[in-house]
mmCIF file of C-alpha atoms in Angstrom:
data_model
loop_
_atom_site.group_PDB
_atom_site.id
_atom_site.type_symbol
_atom_site.label_atom_id
_atom_site.label_comp_id
_atom_site.label_asym_id
_atom_site.label_seq_id
_atom_site.Cartn_x
_atom_site.Cartn_y
_atom_site.Cartn_z
ATOM 1 C CA UNK C 1 119.784 105.282 113.416
ATOM 2 C CA UNK C 2 117.520 107.642 111.504
ATOM 3 C CA UNK C 3 115.075 105.975 109.134
ATOM 4 C CA UNK C 4 113.016 107.501 106.329
ATOM 5 C CA UNK C 5 110.122 105.777 104.551
ATOM 6 C CA UNK C 6 109.518 106.204 100.809
ATOM 7 C CA UNK C 7 106.651 105.171 98.530
ATOM 8 C CA UNK C 8 107.717 103.529 95.265
ATOM 9 C CA UNK C 9 106.261 103.757 91.755
ATOM 10 C CA UNK C 10 104.898 100.206 92.038
ATOM 11 C CA UNK C 11 103.235 100.803 95.373
ATOM 12 C CA UNK C 12 105.949 99.345 97.597
ATOM 13 C CA UNK C 13 107.054 100.984 100.816
ATOM 14 C CA UNK C 14 110.814 101.521 100.878
ATOM 15 C CA UNK C 15 113.109 102.382 103.776
ATOM 16 C CA UNK C 16 116.554 103.953 103.571
ATOM 17 C CA UNK C 17 118.523 103.515 106.763
ATOM 18 C CA UNK C 18 120.871 106.471 107.117
ATOM 19 C CA UNK C 19 123.128 105.000 109.772
ATOM 20 C CA UNK C 20 126.450 105.863 108.132
ATOM 21 C CA UNK C 21 125.732 109.234 106.524
ATOM 22 C CA UNK C 22 128.504 111.810 106.679
ATOM 23 C CA UNK C 23 126.962 114.887 108.301
ATOM 24 C CA UNK C 24 128.359 118.444 108.485
ATOM 25 C CA UNK C 25 130.605 119.262 111.410
ATOM 26 C CA UNK C 26 128.999 122.661 111.851
ATOM 27 C CA UNK C 27 126.363 124.950 110.409
ATOM 28 C CA UNK C 28 129.126 127.115 109.006
ATOM 29 C CA UNK C 29 130.643 124.272 107.009
ATOM 30 C CA UNK C 30 127.225 123.254 105.741
ATOM 31 C CA UNK C 31 126.652 126.778 104.509
ATOM 32 C CA UNK C 32 129.756 126.549 102.332
ATOM 33 C CA UNK C 33 127.991 124.084 100.010
ATOM 34 C CA UNK C 34 128.662 120.399 99.334
ATOM 35 C CA UNK C 35 131.681 120.912 97.091
ATOM 36 C CA UNK C 36 133.578 122.960 99.662
ATOM 37 C CA UNK C 37 132.390 121.370 102.885
ATOM 38 C CA UNK C 38 132.839 117.748 101.870
ATOM 39 C CA UNK C 39 129.624 116.850 103.696
ATOM 40 C CA UNK C 40 125.895 116.557 103.190
ATOM 41 C CA UNK C 41 123.101 117.144 105.653
ATOM 42 C CA UNK C 42 120.470 114.577 106.581
ATOM 43 C CA UNK C 43 117.871 116.020 104.203
ATOM 44 C CA UNK C 44 120.248 115.667 101.229
ATOM 45 C CA UNK C 45 121.211 112.130 102.238
ATOM 46 C CA UNK C 46 117.516 111.271 102.377
ATOM 47 C CA UNK C 47 117.078 112.754 98.901
ATOM 48 C CA UNK C 48 119.875 110.501 97.642
ATOM 49 C CA UNK C 49 117.939 107.540 99.039
ATOM 50 C CA UNK C 50 114.654 108.615 97.494
ATOM 51 C CA UNK C 51 116.286 109.033 94.096
ATOM 52 C CA UNK C 52 117.869 105.574 94.338
ATOM 53 C CA UNK C 53 114.434 104.255 95.285
ATOM 54 C CA UNK C 54 112.786 105.954 92.323
ATOM 55 C CA UNK C 55 115.303 104.749 89.745
ATOM 56 C CA UNK C 56 115.414 101.121 90.915
ATOM 57 C CA UNK C 57 111.643 100.964 91.400
ATOM 58 C CA UNK C 58 111.090 102.279 87.884
ATOM 59 C CA UNK C 59 113.376 99.570 86.515
ATOM 60 C CA UNK C 60 111.381 96.918 88.383
ATOM 61 C CA UNK C 61 108.093 98.370 87.168
ATOM 62 C CA UNK C 62 109.250 98.008 83.545
ATOM 63 C CA UNK C 63 109.030 94.230 83.990
ATOM 64 C CA UNK C 64 105.508 94.060 85.398
ATOM 65 C CA UNK C 65 102.569 92.645 83.497
ATOM 66 C CA UNK C 66 100.512 95.820 83.770
ATOM 67 C CA UNK C 67 99.321 98.583 81.485
ATOM 68 C CA UNK C 68 99.728 101.271 84.124
ATOM 69 C CA UNK C 69 102.224 103.980 83.255
ATOM 70 C CA UNK C 70 105.274 104.428 85.471
ATOM 71 C CA UNK C 71 105.563 107.755 87.259
ATOM 72 C CA UNK C 72 108.802 109.473 86.280
ATOM 73 C CA UNK C 73 108.975 113.233 86.658
ATOM 74 C CA UNK C 74 108.154 113.647 90.339
ATOM 75 C CA UNK C 75 110.187 110.814 91.911
ATOM 76 C CA UNK C 76 113.209 111.305 89.644
ATOM 77 C CA UNK C 77 113.673 114.986 90.508
ATOM 78 C CA UNK C 78 113.616 116.859 93.802
ATOM 79 C CA UNK C 79 114.495 120.392 94.784
ATOM 80 C CA UNK C 80 118.129 119.550 95.484
ATOM 81 C CA UNK C 81 118.749 116.188 93.744
ATOM 82 C CA UNK C 82 118.040 115.043 90.201
ATOM 83 C CA UNK C 83 119.379 112.900 87.349
ATOM 84 C CA UNK C 84 122.021 114.368 85.083
ATOM 85 C CA UNK C 85 121.220 114.590 81.386
ATOM 86 C CA UNK C 86 123.585 111.716 80.684
ATOM 87 C CA UNK C 87 122.042 109.519 83.377
ATOM 88 C CA UNK C 88 118.551 110.344 82.109
ATOM 89 C CA UNK C 89 119.578 108.984 78.690
ATOM 90 C CA UNK C 90 121.150 105.951 80.364
ATOM 91 C CA UNK C 91 117.925 105.205 82.240
ATOM 92 C CA UNK C 92 115.855 105.571 79.061
ATOM 93 C CA UNK C 93 118.112 102.965 77.456
ATOM 94 C CA UNK C 94 117.871 100.778 80.562
ATOM 95 C CA UNK C 95 114.074 100.826 80.503
ATOM 96 C CA UNK C 96 114.045 99.937 76.811
ATOM 97 C CA UNK C 97 116.346 96.995 77.544
ATOM 98 C CA UNK C 98 114.121 95.820 80.385
ATOM 99 C CA UNK C 99 110.966 96.048 78.269
ATOM 100 C CA UNK C 100 112.697 93.821 75.707
ATOM 101 C CA UNK C 101 113.545 91.412 78.512
ATOM 102 C CA UNK C 102 109.898 91.470 79.596
ATOM 103 C CA UNK C 103 108.900 90.480 76.048
ATOM 104 C CA UNK C 104 111.441 87.623 76.027
ATOM 105 C CA UNK C 105 110.098 86.452 79.368
ATOM 106 C CA UNK C 106 106.549 86.480 78.007
ATOM 107 C CA UNK C 107 107.673 84.366 75.058
ATOM 108 C CA UNK C 108 109.160 81.903 77.551
ATOM 109 C CA UNK C 109 105.901 81.758 79.498
ATOM 110 C CA UNK C 110 106.778 83.995 82.441
ATOM 111 C CA UNK C 111 105.427 87.304 83.795
ATOM 112 C CA UNK C 112 105.257 89.226 87.052
ATOM 113 C CA UNK C 113 102.093 90.768 88.467
ATOM 114 C CA UNK C 114 103.509 92.936 91.250
ATOM 115 C CA UNK C 115 106.727 93.877 92.945
ATOM 116 C CA UNK C 116 108.093 95.160 96.236
ATOM 117 C CA UNK C 117 111.404 97.018 96.027
ATOM 118 C CA UNK C 118 113.088 98.279 99.189
ATOM 119 C CA UNK C 119 116.244 100.403 99.140
ATOM 120 C CA UNK C 120 118.484 100.892 102.183
ATOM 121 C CA UNK C 121 121.196 103.554 102.059
ATOM 122 C CA UNK C 122 124.208 101.946 103.704
ATOM 123 C CA UNK C 123 126.796 104.718 103.419
ATOM 124 C CA UNK C 124 127.345 108.195 101.992
ATOM 125 C CA UNK C 125 130.833 109.574 101.394
ATOM 126 C CA UNK C 126 131.566 113.042 100.045
ATOM 127 C CA UNK C 127 134.850 114.356 98.671
ATOM 128 C CA UNK C 128 135.651 117.388 96.508
ATOM 129 C CA UNK C 129 132.125 117.923 95.239
ATOM 130 C CA UNK C 130 131.413 114.254 94.565
ATOM 131 C CA UNK C 131 129.222 111.948 96.653
ATOM 132 C CA UNK C 132 129.340 108.153 96.578
ATOM 133 C CA UNK C 133 126.305 106.331 97.942
ATOM 134 C CA UNK C 134 126.328 102.629 98.771
ATOM 135 C CA UNK C 135 122.813 101.181 98.743
ATOM 136 C CA UNK C 136 121.219 97.751 99.143
ATOM 137 C CA UNK C 137 118.144 96.845 97.125
ATOM 138 C CA UNK C 138 115.821 94.041 98.211
ATOM 139 C CA UNK C 139 113.190 93.173 95.623
ATOM 140 C CA UNK C 140 110.429 90.571 95.557
ATOM 141 C CA UNK C 141 108.350 89.917 92.431
ATOM 142 C CA UNK C 142 105.145 87.901 92.299
ATOM 143 C CA UNK C 143 104.939 85.353 89.498
ATOM 144 C CA UNK C 144 101.862 85.534 87.286
ATOM 145 C CA UNK C 145 100.042 82.205 87.316
ATOM 146 C CA UNK C 146 100.339 81.339 83.637
ATOM 147 C CA UNK C 147 100.763 77.561 83.940
ATOM 148 C CA UNK C 148 99.424 77.542 87.485
ATOM 149 C CA UNK C 149 102.370 75.748 89.069
ATOM 150 C CA UNK C 150 104.767 78.658 89.505
ATOM 151 C CA UNK C 151 105.995 79.446 93.023
ATOM 152 C CA UNK C 152 104.463 82.513 94.601
ATOM 153 C CA UNK C 153 107.482 84.793 94.385
ATOM 154 C CA UNK C 154 111.088 85.274 93.387
ATOM 155 C CA UNK C 155 113.418 87.585 95.261
ATOM 156 C CA UNK C 156 116.915 89.009 95.240
ATOM 157 C CA UNK C 157 119.154 91.352 97.174
ATOM 158 C CA UNK C 158 121.488 93.562 95.141
ATOM 159 C CA UNK C 159 124.113 96.161 96.029
ATOM 160 C CA UNK C 160 124.626 99.399 94.124
ATOM 161 C CA UNK C 161 127.036 102.318 93.976
ATOM 162 C CA UNK C 162 125.508 105.683 93.045
ATOM 163 C CA UNK C 163 127.699 108.611 92.021
ATOM 164 C CA UNK C 164 126.529 112.194 92.512
ATOM 165 C CA UNK C 165 128.208 115.424 91.412
ATOM 166 C CA UNK C 166 127.610 118.813 92.996
ATOM 167 C CA UNK C 167 126.497 121.626 90.680
ATOM 168 C CA UNK C 168 127.493 125.265 90.881
ATOM 169 C CA UNK C 169 124.189 126.190 92.533
ATOM 170 C CA UNK C 170 124.740 123.745 95.408
ATOM 171 C CA UNK C 171 122.498 120.974 94.102
ATOM 172 C CA UNK C 172 123.359 117.381 93.228
ATOM 173 C CA UNK C 173 123.053 115.303 90.052
ATOM 174 C CA UNK C 174 123.094 111.516 89.792
ATOM 175 C CA UNK C 175 125.815 110.728 87.241
ATOM 176 C CA UNK C 176 126.199 106.970 87.610
ATOM 177 C CA UNK C 177 124.558 103.833 88.987
ATOM 178 C CA UNK C 178 126.446 100.543 88.954
ATOM 179 C CA UNK C 179 126.011 97.135 90.541
ATOM 180 C CA UNK C 180 128.785 96.023 92.880
ATOM 181 C CA UNK C 181 127.774 92.341 92.840
ATOM 182 C CA UNK C 182 129.309 89.449 90.935
ATOM 183 C CA UNK C 183 127.161 86.806 89.286
ATOM 184 C CA UNK C 184 124.128 86.941 86.989
ATOM 185 C CA UNK C 185 122.257 90.173 86.600
ATOM 186 C CA UNK C 186 119.320 90.846 88.870
ATOM 187 C CA UNK C 187 116.225 90.553 86.684
ATOM 188 C CA UNK C 188 115.679 94.346 86.825
ATOM 189 C CA UNK C 189 119.298 95.217 86.023
ATOM 190 C CA UNK C 190 119.968 96.166 82.383
ATOM 191 C CA UNK C 191 122.396 93.981 80.482
ATOM 192 C CA UNK C 192 126.006 95.049 80.469
ATOM 193 C CA UNK C 193 127.891 95.667 77.252
ATOM 194 C CA UNK C 194 129.175 92.381 75.770
ATOM 195 C CA UNK C 195 132.765 91.452 76.447
ATOM 196 C CA UNK C 196 134.987 90.308 73.610
ATOM 197 C CA UNK C 197 135.313 86.520 73.589
ATOM 198 C CA UNK C 198 138.599 84.930 74.638
ATOM 199 C CA UNK C 199 139.923 81.465 74.031
ATOM 200 C CA UNK C 200 140.676 78.778 76.575
ATOM 201 C CA UNK C 201 142.189 75.312 76.520
ATOM 202 C CA UNK C 202 139.827 73.825 79.108
ATOM 203 C CA UNK C 203 136.543 72.821 77.418
ATOM 204 C CA UNK C 204 135.653 70.419 80.228
ATOM 205 C CA UNK C 205 131.850 70.328 80.497
ATOM 206 C CA UNK C 206 129.251 69.925 77.763
ATOM 207 C CA UNK C 207 127.009 72.969 77.187
ATOM 208 C CA UNK C 208 123.283 72.406 77.649
ATOM 209 C CA UNK C 209 120.483 73.463 75.319
ATOM 210 C CA UNK C 210 118.233 76.283 76.551
ATOM 211 C CA UNK C 211 115.138 75.684 74.430
ATOM 212 C CA UNK C 212 112.075 74.260 76.129
ATOM 213 C CA UNK C 213 112.059 70.512 75.319
ATOM 214 C CA UNK C 214 108.980 68.854 73.882
ATOM 215 C CA UNK C 215 109.093 66.245 76.649
ATOM 216 C CA UNK C 216 110.025 67.215 80.224
ATOM 217 C CA UNK C 217 112.453 64.875 81.944
ATOM 218 C CA UNK C 218 111.798 63.633 85.464
ATOM 219 C CA UNK C 219 114.765 63.396 87.817
ATOM 220 C CA UNK C 220 115.246 59.823 88.996
ATOM 221 C CA UNK C 221 115.855 58.960 92.627
ATOM 222 C CA UNK C 222 119.482 59.318 93.656
ATOM 223 C CA UNK C 223 121.774 58.649 96.566
ATOM 224 C CA UNK C 224 121.600 62.179 97.974
ATOM 225 C CA UNK C 225 118.987 64.106 99.945
ATOM 226 C CA UNK C 226 117.897 66.642 97.340
ATOM 227 C CA UNK C 227 115.200 68.133 99.562
ATOM 228 C CA UNK C 228 117.852 68.879 102.201
ATOM 229 C CA UNK C 229 119.948 70.678 99.570
ATOM 230 C CA UNK C 230 117.011 72.870 98.627
ATOM 231 C CA UNK C 231 116.023 73.501 102.230
ATOM 232 C CA UNK C 232 119.549 74.590 103.090
ATOM 233 C CA UNK C 233 119.848 76.947 100.108
ATOM 234 C CA UNK C 234 116.469 78.542 100.756
ATOM 235 C CA UNK C 235 117.306 79.016 104.429
ATOM 236 C CA UNK C 236 120.620 80.772 103.787
ATOM 237 C CA UNK C 237 120.124 82.535 100.439
ATOM 238 C CA UNK C 238 119.897 85.931 102.152
ATOM 239 C CA UNK C 239 121.089 85.376 105.744
ATOM 240 C CA UNK C 240 124.431 83.613 105.404
ATOM 241 C CA UNK C 241 125.268 80.598 107.546
ATOM 242 C CA UNK C 242 127.780 81.865 110.144
ATOM 243 C CA UNK C 243 129.385 78.415 110.250
ATOM 244 C CA UNK C 244 131.014 79.109 106.868
ATOM 245 C CA UNK C 245 133.358 81.800 105.583
ATOM 246 C CA UNK C 246 132.125 84.283 102.974
ATOM 247 C CA UNK C 247 133.897 84.842 99.663
ATOM 248 C CA UNK C 248 131.953 87.805 98.299
ATOM 249 C CA UNK C 249 135.070 89.987 98.306
ATOM 250 C CA UNK C 250 137.319 87.230 96.954
ATOM 251 C CA UNK C 251 135.796 86.415 93.582
ATOM 252 C CA UNK C 252 132.218 85.684 94.661
ATOM 253 C CA UNK C 253 130.389 83.370 97.056
ATOM 254 C CA UNK C 254 128.298 81.418 94.534
ATOM 255 C CA UNK C 255 130.230 78.132 94.425
ATOM 256 C CA UNK C 256 130.940 78.210 98.155
ATOM 257 C CA UNK C 257 127.179 78.492 98.724
ATOM 258 C CA UNK C 258 126.345 75.620 96.362
ATOM 259 C CA UNK C 259 129.039 73.443 97.973
ATOM 260 C CA UNK C 260 127.415 74.071 101.360
ATOM 261 C CA UNK C 261 124.031 72.985 100.007
ATOM 262 C CA UNK C 262 125.511 69.843 98.455
ATOM 263 C CA UNK C 263 127.232 69.042 101.744
ATOM 264 C CA UNK C 264 123.888 69.417 103.533
ATOM 265 C CA UNK C 265 122.406 66.909 101.109
ATOM 266 C CA UNK C 266 125.031 64.232 101.598
ATOM 267 C CA UNK C 267 128.161 65.093 99.616
ATOM 268 C CA UNK C 268 131.175 63.854 101.592
ATOM 269 C CA UNK C 269 134.566 65.517 101.805
ATOM 270 C CA UNK C 270 137.263 64.083 99.583
ATOM 271 C CA UNK C 271 140.698 64.667 101.054
ATOM 272 C CA UNK C 272 143.712 65.826 99.094
ATOM 273 C CA UNK C 273 145.843 68.845 98.349
ATOM 274 C CA UNK C 274 143.851 72.089 98.461
ATOM 275 C CA UNK C 275 145.027 73.067 94.966
ATOM 276 C CA UNK C 276 144.240 69.679 93.427
ATOM 277 C CA UNK C 277 140.829 69.822 91.749
ATOM 278 C CA UNK C 278 140.366 66.103 92.486
ATOM 279 C CA UNK C 279 139.852 66.928 96.166
ATOM 280 C CA UNK C 280 136.789 68.616 97.685
ATOM 281 C CA UNK C 281 136.684 69.688 101.320
ATOM 282 C CA UNK C 282 136.162 72.503 103.804
ATOM 283 C CA UNK C 283 137.520 72.869 107.329
ATOM 284 C CA UNK C 284 137.816 75.525 110.016
ATOM 285 C CA UNK C 285 140.888 77.163 108.495
ATOM 286 C CA UNK C 286 140.873 76.518 104.740
ATOM 287 C CA UNK C 287 139.124 74.759 101.854
ATOM 288 C CA UNK C 288 139.930 73.127 98.533
ATOM 289 C CA UNK C 289 139.809 75.264 95.405
ATOM 290 C CA UNK C 290 137.045 72.988 94.101
ATOM 291 C CA UNK C 291 134.858 74.045 97.045
ATOM 292 C CA UNK C 292 134.915 77.725 96.048
ATOM 293 C CA UNK C 293 136.112 77.836 92.429
ATOM 294 C CA UNK C 294 133.557 77.631 89.627
ATOM 295 C CA UNK C 295 135.760 75.811 87.105
ATOM 296 C CA UNK C 296 137.463 73.690 89.759
ATOM 297 C CA UNK C 297 134.074 72.569 91.072
ATOM 298 C CA UNK C 298 133.114 71.431 87.574
ATOM 299 C CA UNK C 299 136.379 69.552 87.083
ATOM 300 C CA UNK C 300 136.043 67.788 90.450
ATOM 301 C CA UNK C 301 132.398 66.941 89.936
ATOM 302 C CA UNK C 302 132.865 65.360 86.518
ATOM 303 C CA UNK C 303 136.152 63.628 87.415
ATOM 304 C CA UNK C 304 134.669 62.105 90.582
ATOM 305 C CA UNK C 305 131.434 61.224 88.771
ATOM 306 C CA UNK C 306 129.360 62.897 91.461
ATOM 307 C CA UNK C 307 127.401 64.503 88.635
ATOM 308 C CA UNK C 308 126.889 64.200 84.908
ATOM 309 C CA UNK C 309 126.086 66.810 82.294
ATOM 310 C CA UNK C 310 122.479 67.192 81.179
ATOM 311 C CA UNK C 311 121.606 67.946 77.581
ATOM 312 C CA UNK C 312 119.069 70.654 78.438
ATOM 313 C CA UNK C 313 118.740 73.083 81.356
ATOM 314 C CA UNK C 314 115.022 72.263 81.588
ATOM 315 C CA UNK C 315 115.934 68.668 82.539
ATOM 316 C CA UNK C 316 117.259 69.872 85.912
ATOM 317 C CA UNK C 317 115.471 68.858 89.092
ATOM 318 C CA UNK C 318 115.775 69.887 92.733
ATOM 319 C CA UNK C 319 119.389 69.640 93.890
ATOM 320 C CA UNK C 320 120.832 69.829 90.382
ATOM 321 C CA UNK C 321 123.340 72.549 89.564
ATOM 322 C CA UNK C 322 123.620 75.042 86.729
ATOM 323 C CA UNK C 323 126.702 76.992 85.729
ATOM 324 C CA UNK C 324 127.066 79.869 83.266
ATOM 325 C CA UNK C 325 129.808 81.207 81.053
ATOM 326 C CA UNK C 326 128.537 84.731 80.492
ATOM 327 C CA UNK C 327 130.712 85.668 77.507
ATOM 328 C CA UNK C 328 131.475 82.176 76.142
ATOM 329 C CA UNK C 329 135.198 82.550 76.727
ATOM 330 C CA UNK C 330 135.502 78.942 77.945
ATOM 331 C CA UNK C 331 135.756 79.852 81.624
ATOM 332 C CA UNK C 332 132.649 79.375 83.768
ATOM 333 C CA UNK C 333 131.555 82.402 85.777
ATOM 334 C CA UNK C 334 128.710 81.399 88.086
ATOM 335 C CA UNK C 335 127.186 78.437 89.975
ATOM 336 C CA UNK C 336 123.538 77.985 91.097
ATOM 337 C CA UNK C 337 121.398 75.228 92.604
ATOM 338 C CA UNK C 338 117.823 74.246 91.752
ATOM 339 C CA UNK C 339 115.560 74.533 94.806
ATOM 340 C CA UNK C 340 112.137 74.249 93.131
ATOM 341 C CA UNK C 341 110.779 72.667 89.956
ATOM 342 C CA UNK C 342 107.255 73.338 88.738
ATOM 343 C CA UNK C 343 105.016 70.490 87.635
ATOM 344 C CA UNK C 344 105.306 71.710 84.054
ATOM 345 C CA UNK C 345 109.090 71.321 84.172
ATOM 346 C CA UNK C 346 110.543 74.779 84.877
ATOM 347 C CA UNK C 347 113.550 74.760 87.265
ATOM 348 C CA UNK C 348 113.929 77.650 89.728
ATOM 349 C CA UNK C 349 117.404 78.486 91.012
ATOM 350 C CA UNK C 350 118.692 79.942 94.280
ATOM 351 C CA UNK C 351 122.182 81.383 94.655
ATOM 352 C CA UNK C 352 124.559 83.934 96.143
ATOM 353 C CA UNK C 353 126.024 87.026 94.484
ATOM 354 C CA UNK C 354 123.451 88.506 93.702
ATOM 355 C CA UNK C 355 121.658 86.791 96.632
ATOM 356 C CA UNK C 356 118.619 85.319 94.867
ATOM 357 C CA UNK C 357 115.682 83.075 95.755
ATOM 358 C CA UNK C 358 113.806 80.876 93.267
ATOM 359 C CA UNK C 359 114.697 82.620 90.021
ATOM 360 C CA UNK C 360 113.360 80.740 87.017
ATOM 361 C CA UNK C 361 115.766 79.435 84.425
ATOM 362 C CA UNK C 362 113.581 81.237 81.871
ATOM 363 C CA UNK C 363 114.284 84.637 83.407
ATOM 364 C CA UNK C 364 118.028 83.932 83.442
ATOM 365 C CA UNK C 365 117.957 82.907 79.780
ATOM 366 C CA UNK C 366 115.940 86.028 78.948
ATOM 367 C CA UNK C 367 118.703 88.167 80.483
ATOM 368 C CA UNK C 368 121.566 86.166 78.930
ATOM 369 C CA UNK C 369 120.285 84.680 75.650
ATOM 370 C CA UNK C 370 123.806 84.308 74.174
ATOM 371 C CA UNK C 371 125.645 82.860 77.195
ATOM 372 C CA UNK C 372 126.760 79.245 77.555
ATOM 373 C CA UNK C 373 124.863 77.111 80.089
ATOM 374 C CA UNK C 374 125.992 73.912 81.846
ATOM 375 C CA UNK C 375 123.517 71.686 83.663
ATOM 376 C CA UNK C 376 124.665 69.002 86.120
ATOM 377 C CA UNK C 377 122.600 66.051 87.323
ATOM 378 C CA UNK C 378 123.697 65.581 90.948
#
């Protein structure tokens, strides 16, 4: 494996592992140019990685509580790779969106003092003058000590697809950058365009308020081991437990991950037909839909009285669960578990897809101010 080290705009060292790069079969084919040869050399693949690094690092830097300007010209253009005019406009819009998110975070009492973004190039594929780059971003941000009880960091791992087009002079332009993950946006990912609302006949759970309450609520002692739930989630948020199947390619792994954490904290299987939401179980060959399905988990949980709805997301404590309906269409889209709660009453959530560690509820609300939120007292 060939590895190249980059320096980011926020001072982080980034490594792109070029283990699956498509290289030219011969010097003659390489001389034909990328459009004709259908290949790129190692130097070009490394340039793809550096450009991905520069773009994602710049997005992260837009969220930092610093007055330093973000370097743009040098890292976003090299001799053979650069942003297209359309992508340059898209990134300008993205940075504006992220600065607005930074302001919303500040209003909610949250800021970041530094960041470490690392980008690994997983694969490069070239066909007919177009290159598709699969890359993994791992970012850690340090919380600013505003109240003094924040955890040290929050982190996430996100996957991206970058599209490049070859130009007539044999160079490459970045024409698109999209996330390939399900679940809530990474904090440095610009908001997607809103989706038109749809109707549903299953208004099962009660939405929770997202404003900071005047009086924090303390979670009472329960019958489950909440610390074990948090410990499990924080152990496997990035490195998945091999004892369980993954569902990233089958609608997302978020509810499967939360079910595992709840199981670790004392939730017992409830037998029954796999398609019946009133059952909840996992075995070596299959699992109930309520184990992996976001809506089915909610229906099971409320029907079995293993959890109740909370009136405000800030009432959640360690081991409690939050779900989101991104576009308020009545169907829940994502499930997360609280693994840390500050002494001032801010819950921090850990989840899969995007794999994320201790993300504050404030930062989620700042990214999705119009979504519906559901908080469950486990």
